[in-house]
Coordinates of C-alpha atoms in Angstrom, one line a residue:
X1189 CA 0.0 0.0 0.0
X1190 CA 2.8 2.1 0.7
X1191 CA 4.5 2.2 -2.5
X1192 CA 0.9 3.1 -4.7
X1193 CA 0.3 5.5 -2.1
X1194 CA 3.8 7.3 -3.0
X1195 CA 2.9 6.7 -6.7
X1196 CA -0.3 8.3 -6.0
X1197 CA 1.1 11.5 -4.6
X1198 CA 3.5 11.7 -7.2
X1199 CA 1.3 11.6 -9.8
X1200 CA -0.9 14.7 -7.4
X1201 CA 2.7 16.7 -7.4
X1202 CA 3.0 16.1 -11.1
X1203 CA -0.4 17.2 -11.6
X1204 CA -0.5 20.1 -9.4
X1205 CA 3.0 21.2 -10.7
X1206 CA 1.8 20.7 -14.6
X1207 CA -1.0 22.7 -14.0
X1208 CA 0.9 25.7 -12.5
X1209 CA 3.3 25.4 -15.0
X1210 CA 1.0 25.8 -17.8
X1211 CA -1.0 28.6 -16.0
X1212 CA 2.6 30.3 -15.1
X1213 CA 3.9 30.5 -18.8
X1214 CA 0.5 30.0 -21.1
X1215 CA -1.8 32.0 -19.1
X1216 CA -0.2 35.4 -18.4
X1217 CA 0.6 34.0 -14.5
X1218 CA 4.5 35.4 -15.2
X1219 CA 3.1 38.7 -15.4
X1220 CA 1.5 38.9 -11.9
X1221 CA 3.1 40.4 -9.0
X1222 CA 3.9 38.4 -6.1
X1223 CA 1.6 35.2 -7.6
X1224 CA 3.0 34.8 -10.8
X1225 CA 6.5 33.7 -9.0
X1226 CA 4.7 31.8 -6.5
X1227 CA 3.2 29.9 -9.5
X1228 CA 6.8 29.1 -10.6
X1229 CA 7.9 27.5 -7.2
X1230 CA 5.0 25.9 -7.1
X1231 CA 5.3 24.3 -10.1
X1232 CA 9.3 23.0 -9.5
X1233 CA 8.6 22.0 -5.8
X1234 CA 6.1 19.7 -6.9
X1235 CA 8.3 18.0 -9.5
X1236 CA 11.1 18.1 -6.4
X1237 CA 8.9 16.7 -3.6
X1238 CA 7.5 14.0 -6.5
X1239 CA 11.0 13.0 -7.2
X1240 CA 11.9 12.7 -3.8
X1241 CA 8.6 10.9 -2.5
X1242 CA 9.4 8.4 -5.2
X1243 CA 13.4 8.3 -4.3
X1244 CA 13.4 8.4 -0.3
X1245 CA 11.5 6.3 1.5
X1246 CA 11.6 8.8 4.7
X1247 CA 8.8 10.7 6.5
X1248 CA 10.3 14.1 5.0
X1249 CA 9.0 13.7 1.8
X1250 CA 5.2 13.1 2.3
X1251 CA 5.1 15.3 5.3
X1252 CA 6.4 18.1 2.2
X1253 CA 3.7 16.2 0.3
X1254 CA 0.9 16.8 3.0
X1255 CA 2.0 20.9 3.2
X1256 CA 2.3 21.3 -0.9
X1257 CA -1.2 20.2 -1.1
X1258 CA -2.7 21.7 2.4
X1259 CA -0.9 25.2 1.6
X1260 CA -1.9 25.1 -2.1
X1261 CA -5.4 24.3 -1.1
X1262 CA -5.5 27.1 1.5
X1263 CA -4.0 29.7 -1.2
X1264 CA -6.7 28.8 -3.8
X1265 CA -9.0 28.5 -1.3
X1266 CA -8.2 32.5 -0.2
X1267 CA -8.2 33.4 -4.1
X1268 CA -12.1 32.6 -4.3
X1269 CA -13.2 34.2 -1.6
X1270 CA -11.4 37.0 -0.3
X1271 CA -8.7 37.7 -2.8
X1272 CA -5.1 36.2 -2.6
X1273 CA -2.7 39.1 -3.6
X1274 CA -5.0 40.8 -5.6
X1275 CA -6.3 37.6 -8.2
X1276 CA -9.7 36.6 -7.3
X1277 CA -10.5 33.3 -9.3
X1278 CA -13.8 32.1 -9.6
X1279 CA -13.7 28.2 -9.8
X1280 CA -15.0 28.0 -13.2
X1281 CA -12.2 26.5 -15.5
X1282 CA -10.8 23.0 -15.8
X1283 CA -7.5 24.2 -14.0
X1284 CA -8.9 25.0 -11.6
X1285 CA -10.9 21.6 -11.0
X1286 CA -8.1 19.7 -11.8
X1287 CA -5.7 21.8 -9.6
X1288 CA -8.0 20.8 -6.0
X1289 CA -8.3 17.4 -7.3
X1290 CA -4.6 17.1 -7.5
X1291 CA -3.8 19.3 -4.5
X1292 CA -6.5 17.0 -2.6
X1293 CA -4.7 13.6 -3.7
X1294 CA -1.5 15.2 -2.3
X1295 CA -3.1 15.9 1.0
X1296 CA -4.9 12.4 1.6
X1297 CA -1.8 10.4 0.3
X1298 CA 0.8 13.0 2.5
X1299 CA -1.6 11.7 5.4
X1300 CA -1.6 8.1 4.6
X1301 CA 2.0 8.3 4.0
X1302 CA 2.4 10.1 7.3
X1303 CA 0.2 8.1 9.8
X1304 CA 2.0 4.4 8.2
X1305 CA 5.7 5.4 8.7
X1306 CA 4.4 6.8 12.5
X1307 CA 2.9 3.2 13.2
X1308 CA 5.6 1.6 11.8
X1309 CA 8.2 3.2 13.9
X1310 CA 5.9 2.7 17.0
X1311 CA 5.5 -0.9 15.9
X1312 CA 9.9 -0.8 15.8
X1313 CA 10.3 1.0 19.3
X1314 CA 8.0 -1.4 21.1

């Protein structure tokens, strides 16, 4: 279960990263103050963390999974209702669909990821 749910998240970083991407360059994201760069981190820490949830089997990387998807979430989450750096987005477009579904994947398989290595290393220490 362990290794889908890393290939799971993976494929939520890849998604979430591909879609910021695209916005970020094909969208006129670049040109935003303050959001259009955060668009571009975005975009290469979720091919990082994918890489490295793949790579490393250590808590790190699906704790960094867990906060990529909970912070994205929260940021998109601000941009539809009060306004996140002055964008206000309306979820109306297949970005941004796809963009909580992937974020959401990264935050349930983060968790899962997260609660199995803290049983397994209460299962070693007893």
């Amino acid at each position: 279960m362990t290794t889908w749910m890393r290939v799971l998240g993976a494929a939520g970083l890849a998604g979430s990263a591909a879609i910021h991407f695209s916005l970020y360059w094909g969208s006129g994201y670049a040109d935003i103050p303050v959001v259009g760069p955060l668009f571009l981190v975005n975009g290469v820490a979720g091919v990082a963390i994918a890489i490295a949830l793949l790579a490393w089997r250590h808590w790190l990387p699906a704790f960094l999974t867990l906060g990529f998807g909970g912070v994205t979430l929260l940021a998109y989450l601000l941009s539809v209702t009060v306004g996140f750096y002055g964008v206000h987005d309306q979820f109306n477009s297949q970005y941004e669909y796809w963009g909580v579904i992937t974020e959401a994947v990264c935050v349930i398989s983060g968790l899962v990821l997260l609660v199995q290595a803290i049983r397994a290393r209460t299962a070693q220490n007893a």
